[in-house]
XYZ file of C-alpha atoms in Angstrom:
383
model
C 4.245 -11.125 -24.195
C 5.371 -7.319 -25.144
C 5.245 -7.739 -28.724
C 1.430 -8.783 -28.972
C 0.756 -6.489 -26.903
C 1.961 -3.900 -28.900
C 0.866 -5.810 -31.849
C -2.645 -5.384 -30.464
C -2.190 -1.750 -29.477
C -0.792 -0.907 -33.266
C -4.042 -2.844 -34.788
C -6.471 -0.760 -32.770
C -4.324 2.538 -33.336
C -4.935 1.806 -37.326
C -8.225 1.162 -36.690
C -9.059 4.049 -34.886
C -6.516 6.500 -37.547
C -8.989 4.477 -40.450
C -12.502 5.317 -38.572
C -11.682 9.449 -37.883
C -10.209 9.501 -41.537
C -14.149 8.039 -42.689
C -15.717 10.387 -40.045
C -13.592 14.217 -41.125
C -14.911 13.242 -44.717
C -18.453 12.640 -43.986
C -18.857 15.521 -40.855
C -17.803 18.044 -43.584
C -20.579 16.678 -45.671
C -22.814 16.596 -42.707
C -21.594 20.182 -42.604
C -23.091 21.141 -45.545
C -26.509 20.630 -43.629
C -27.950 18.191 -46.278
C -31.752 17.299 -45.811
C -32.189 13.855 -45.569
C -35.084 13.755 -47.883
C -33.840 10.848 -49.829
C -33.265 7.073 -48.586
C -29.457 7.567 -49.891
C -28.357 11.354 -47.613
C -30.905 9.180 -44.275
C -28.679 6.230 -44.674
C -25.518 8.365 -45.049
C -26.643 10.022 -41.424
C -26.839 6.826 -40.304
C -23.431 5.562 -40.986
C -21.836 8.430 -39.266
C -23.898 7.504 -36.158
C -22.304 4.164 -36.426
C -18.850 4.968 -37.181
C -19.382 7.670 -34.129
C -20.033 4.973 -31.929
C -17.546 2.239 -33.118
C -14.640 5.142 -33.028
C -16.190 5.027 -29.166
C -15.717 1.694 -28.771
C -11.912 1.085 -30.050
C -11.363 4.161 -28.377
C -12.185 2.292 -25.009
C -10.598 -0.911 -26.116
C -7.111 0.789 -26.023
C -7.716 2.557 -23.085
C -9.009 0.433 -21.176
C -9.368 1.336 -17.365
C -9.811 -1.371 -15.109
C -9.681 -1.279 -11.342
C -11.751 -2.320 -8.708
C -12.499 0.541 -5.853
C -10.415 -0.486 -3.451
C -10.946 0.193 0.412
C -9.998 3.822 1.854
C -6.695 3.515 3.825
C -5.677 5.296 6.922
C -3.376 7.658 7.323
C -1.170 4.723 9.228
C -1.080 1.406 6.185
C 1.697 -1.072 7.823
C 5.008 -0.477 9.455
C 7.504 -3.390 9.959
C 9.808 -2.257 12.402
C 13.243 -4.478 12.584
C 12.032 -8.007 11.659
C 13.993 -10.934 11.145
C 12.858 -14.852 10.569
C 15.172 -17.590 10.098
C 14.811 -21.370 9.345
C 16.696 -24.135 11.285
C 19.332 -21.796 12.183
C 19.361 -20.346 8.377
C 18.629 -16.119 8.915
C 16.539 -15.039 5.784
C 15.229 -11.891 6.344
C 16.924 -9.640 8.712
C 16.034 -6.943 10.751
C 13.995 -5.224 7.907
C 11.949 -2.120 9.027
C 9.897 -0.298 6.086
C 6.443 2.187 6.053
C 4.673 1.491 3.138
C 2.321 4.788 1.790
C -0.379 5.029 -0.032
C -0.297 3.766 -4.187
C 3.334 1.612 -3.584
C 4.071 -0.746 -5.834
C 6.977 -2.609 -5.293
C 8.318 -5.845 -7.092
C 10.422 -7.977 -5.045
C 13.512 -9.541 -6.204
C 16.690 -11.458 -5.383
C 18.095 -14.721 -6.058
C 17.139 -18.198 -5.133
C 15.912 -18.831 -1.710
C 16.801 -15.017 -0.335
C 13.269 -14.689 1.375
C 11.234 -13.614 -1.246
C 7.843 -15.455 0.006
C 8.615 -15.223 3.151
C 8.897 -11.951 2.889
C 5.241 -11.515 1.847
C 4.285 -13.922 4.529
C 5.823 -11.951 7.162
C 4.654 -8.673 5.886
C 0.681 -10.193 6.181
C 1.090 -11.433 9.470
C 0.847 -15.273 7.700
C 3.879 -16.089 9.873
C 5.157 -14.428 13.143
C 8.856 -12.743 12.908
C 11.513 -14.423 15.529
C 11.978 -10.609 16.248
C 10.626 -6.852 15.207
C 7.116 -5.894 15.190
C 4.394 -5.410 12.644
C 2.010 -2.166 12.933
C -0.908 -2.812 10.773
C -3.609 0.203 10.073
C -6.869 -0.443 11.795
C -8.359 0.551 7.836
C -5.727 -2.131 6.246
C -7.117 -5.098 4.484
C -5.152 -7.212 2.445
C -5.125 -9.804 0.076
C -2.324 -12.762 -0.204
C -2.399 -14.826 -3.358
C 0.218 -17.305 -2.836
C 1.111 -20.547 -4.559
C -0.488 -23.037 -1.186
C -3.932 -21.674 0.760
C -6.222 -22.244 -1.850
C -9.127 -23.608 0.097
C -11.807 -23.988 -1.707
C -15.221 -25.484 -1.366
C -14.943 -28.495 -4.310
C -18.643 -29.311 -4.302
C -19.794 -24.952 -4.957
C -19.688 -23.855 -8.549
C -17.620 -21.161 -9.708
C -20.152 -18.522 -10.048
C -21.268 -19.453 -6.089
C -17.805 -19.453 -4.785
C -17.146 -16.023 -6.194
C -20.650 -14.581 -4.988
C -20.297 -15.740 -1.636
C -16.616 -13.336 -1.901
C -19.021 -10.386 -3.878
C -21.565 -10.124 -6.396
C -20.836 -6.666 -7.900
C -17.169 -5.391 -8.443
C -16.684 -1.371 -9.258
C -14.236 -1.442 -11.628
C -14.460 2.678 -12.533
C -16.973 5.850 -12.418
C -20.350 4.833 -12.821
C -19.212 1.114 -13.649
C -20.382 -1.852 -11.872
C -20.275 -5.170 -13.083
C -21.347 -8.646 -11.702
C -19.577 -11.161 -10.288
C -20.066 -13.132 -13.741
C -18.744 -10.769 -15.296
C -15.664 -10.454 -13.755
C -15.358 -13.868 -14.194
C -15.043 -13.426 -17.364
C -11.993 -10.985 -17.432
C -10.111 -13.731 -15.640
C -10.764 -16.461 -18.295
C -14.117 -17.931 -17.272
C -16.614 -18.126 -19.862
C -19.953 -18.150 -18.625
C -19.987 -21.519 -20.284
C -18.236 -22.325 -16.906
C -19.821 -20.786 -14.480
C -22.034 -23.898 -13.148
C -19.304 -26.145 -13.379
C -17.966 -27.484 -9.994
C -14.600 -26.513 -8.790
C -14.014 -30.125 -8.650
C -13.861 -30.722 -12.330
C -10.911 -27.759 -12.306
C -7.423 -28.069 -13.592
C -4.636 -27.234 -11.147
C -4.037 -24.715 -13.149
C -8.032 -23.181 -13.096
C -8.214 -23.112 -9.676
C -4.935 -21.167 -9.157
C -6.392 -18.522 -11.570
C -9.978 -18.917 -9.632
C -8.287 -18.071 -6.096
C -6.377 -15.440 -7.727
C -10.015 -13.854 -9.089
C -11.351 -14.220 -5.500
C -8.234 -12.574 -3.832
C -8.861 -9.544 -6.256
C -13.195 -9.462 -5.284
C -12.372 -9.503 -1.732
C -12.086 -5.643 -1.956
C -8.373 -5.024 -0.607
C -6.266 -1.979 -0.427
C -3.251 -4.053 -0.054
C -2.415 -6.834 -2.410
C 0.365 -8.972 -2.266
C 0.756 -11.496 -5.224
C 3.084 -14.338 -5.486
C 3.921 -15.359 -8.818
C 0.264 -14.044 -10.087
C 0.953 -14.810 -14.173
C 1.832 -18.334 -14.162
C -1.866 -19.746 -15.271
C -3.225 -16.545 -17.547
C -3.290 -16.282 -20.950
C -2.707 -12.927 -22.459
C -5.737 -11.542 -22.452
C -5.927 -12.490 -18.635
C -2.417 -11.364 -18.232
C -3.039 -8.079 -19.586
C -6.265 -7.612 -17.100
C -4.287 -8.363 -14.155
C -2.054 -5.772 -15.315
C -4.318 -2.847 -16.007
C -6.136 -4.021 -12.350
C -2.686 -3.558 -10.574
C -1.588 -0.392 -12.733
C -4.743 1.220 -11.485
C -5.268 -0.248 -8.014
C -5.304 2.948 -5.892
C -3.317 0.486 -2.543
C -0.753 -0.695 -1.822
C 0.679 -3.813 -4.370
C 3.956 -6.361 -3.610
C 4.374 -8.936 -6.020
C 7.161 -11.713 -6.434
C 7.469 -12.692 -9.983
C 9.726 -14.520 -12.200
C 7.672 -12.540 -15.379
C 10.385 -9.464 -15.635
C 8.079 -8.274 -18.277
C 4.784 -7.703 -15.703
C 6.832 -6.583 -12.898
C 8.297 -3.913 -15.536
C 4.319 -3.126 -16.390
C 3.352 -2.954 -13.027
C 5.658 -1.793 -10.263
C 8.239 1.667 -10.271
C 9.862 0.317 -6.625
C 11.743 -2.324 -6.016
C 12.800 -4.423 -2.841
C 16.424 -6.602 -3.442
C 16.970 -9.352 -1.570
C 20.152 -10.097 -1.255
C 21.633 -13.382 1.226
C 25.013 -11.044 1.873
C 22.955 -7.717 2.805
C 19.689 -6.205 4.128
C 16.940 -5.170 2.043
C 17.570 -2.634 0.124
C 14.496 -0.449 -1.462
C 14.948 1.428 -4.867
C 12.873 3.733 -6.617
C 13.026 2.233 -9.554
C 11.619 -0.505 -12.033
C 13.073 -4.061 -12.564
C 14.501 -3.426 -15.667
C 16.755 -0.400 -14.948
C 17.865 -2.115 -11.979
C 19.224 -5.181 -13.899
C 20.914 -2.997 -16.260
C 21.997 -0.686 -13.903
C 23.623 -4.122 -11.744
C 25.134 -5.829 -14.871
C 27.042 -3.017 -15.901
C 28.202 -2.696 -12.272
C 29.657 -6.530 -12.461
C 31.242 -5.494 -16.073
C 33.298 -2.387 -14.066
C 34.129 -4.580 -11.571
C 35.844 -7.035 -13.579
C 39.737 -6.491 -13.935
C 41.103 -7.662 -16.949
C 42.473 -11.145 -16.838
C 46.487 -10.753 -16.960
C 47.865 -12.684 -19.490
C 51.515 -13.038 -21.722
C 51.374 -11.826 -25.717
C 51.656 -15.158 -26.923
C 47.944 -15.729 -25.001
C 46.372 -13.048 -26.812
C 44.726 -14.794 -29.355
C 43.768 -17.516 -27.412
C 42.258 -15.154 -24.541
C 40.008 -13.984 -27.818
C 39.271 -16.795 -28.211
C 34.586 -17.023 -28.397
C 32.224 -19.509 -27.546
C 32.043 -22.412 -24.846
C 34.975 -24.277 -23.406
C 34.104 -28.020 -23.305
C 33.208 -28.253 -19.713
C 30.563 -25.450 -20.319
C 28.895 -27.158 -23.539
C 28.483 -30.199 -20.879
C 26.921 -27.763 -18.145
C 24.724 -26.507 -20.912
C 23.542 -29.308 -22.447
C 22.926 -30.876 -18.467
C 21.068 -27.457 -17.671
C 18.814 -28.190 -20.360
C 17.585 -31.481 -18.953
C 17.580 -30.803 -15.407
C 15.307 -27.443 -16.509
C 12.855 -30.268 -18.192
C 12.697 -31.943 -15.164
C 12.174 -29.404 -12.616
C 9.408 -28.159 -15.127
C 7.701 -31.912 -14.841
C 7.934 -31.823 -11.308
C 6.241 -28.235 -10.470
C 3.639 -29.514 -12.837
C 3.079 -32.740 -10.981
C 3.030 -30.518 -7.534
C 0.581 -27.902 -9.040
C -1.972 -30.993 -10.209
C -1.808 -32.371 -6.180
C -2.835 -28.582 -4.714
C -5.794 -29.826 -5.931
C -6.940 -32.251 -2.897
C -5.508 -30.626 0.634
C -5.085 -33.830 2.184
C -2.050 -35.627 2.676
C -0.496 -37.349 -0.507
C 2.769 -39.496 -1.243
C 4.113 -35.919 -1.291
C 3.562 -35.183 2.033
C 1.173 -33.042 3.530
C -0.347 -29.599 1.176
C 2.536 -27.266 3.875
C 5.463 -29.789 2.619
C 4.299 -29.738 -1.016
C 3.484 -26.024 -1.562
C 7.224 -25.609 0.520
C 8.646 -28.060 -2.599
C 7.367 -26.038 -4.992
C 8.827 -22.717 -4.120
C 12.551 -24.889 -3.456
C 11.573 -26.234 -7.100
C 11.030 -23.215 -8.395
C 13.804 -20.710 -6.971
C 16.092 -23.755 -7.916
C 14.848 -23.050 -11.409
C 15.259 -19.454 -12.070
C 18.801 -20.279 -10.835
C 19.227 -22.736 -13.463
C 17.527 -20.647 -16.246
C 19.944 -17.398 -14.893
C 22.824 -19.773 -15.274
C 21.234 -21.247 -18.956
C 20.542 -17.688 -20.131
C 24.397 -16.822 -18.864
C 26.049 -19.544 -20.912
C 23.541 -18.830 -23.961
C 25.037 -15.596 -24.611
C 28.463 -16.606 -24.573
C 27.363 -19.226 -27.806
């Protein structure tokens, strides 16, 4: 993703450099004050105007500003005081307190089952804490994108659905776009706008739901795995939207590159410790954490005769079997996730259970998959 983004920006920069080189030469000619007496001279002046227009277009593409004007936040935004939440006697969130301020963009990271989605549910008042209080500012307006509740009217068209939320969006100073154009920015071409929502795939429905959350003009965004169903251009639009968003943002994502590009603060969830707040990007925190783990490892004591064996590289027989099994399990989990995603289109109970039960299974599967992926990477580095 990052490589393709850099390639696109590099191409744009080269095109801009080429245009500027030609423009310098043409503007020097224009400074000499030629009179457009011939068709050739007149055409040359027209060419300069086209080059100037092209330069502006390329510059706009390279320095795109894609942000909605969010509602004004009040002095008080959101304050959590000693929040705790348990399920079946297992503590998930313990004594969490935090005061949010304008412009915070916080990534939520931690091992599977550590309570990342539960934290988002608590903070936007979707579920009630077992103890503690949540003080929400009078001007705070949440938009929560999760992996479950998408109450989309199946008989509505895409355009009717989003226009019920907003007919236009402000993308920046003096730049207003229609709901139709906003749909295009999130991967829905005009040819789809009159389609019924019932015809959409599970992934398209989730993308439409994400679009609707952004259209609702919030000032506090909570996004749980927002990039799962996005292609590269749409992901870049979402990335730019979050970067320019003036309110608060909380993001749970397994897309580490996306977290790095959008969040400069972290909530770190660890089952053995309270939630920690760090003012650093994900890659920096991960690198520091890995270094700390390496430093904490004491060199294994081994007699001189065993030195050669201890230096042997590669996976043991047991690890090779584990590595192969992990790859099989990951593929099985991916298929199960895809099946559940498709089932989200039906709000009625299915063979897999109610929508709430399917959502719970989905989250558990995603967390288990991330654990396997982390272990797979750990073993792959030893090959």
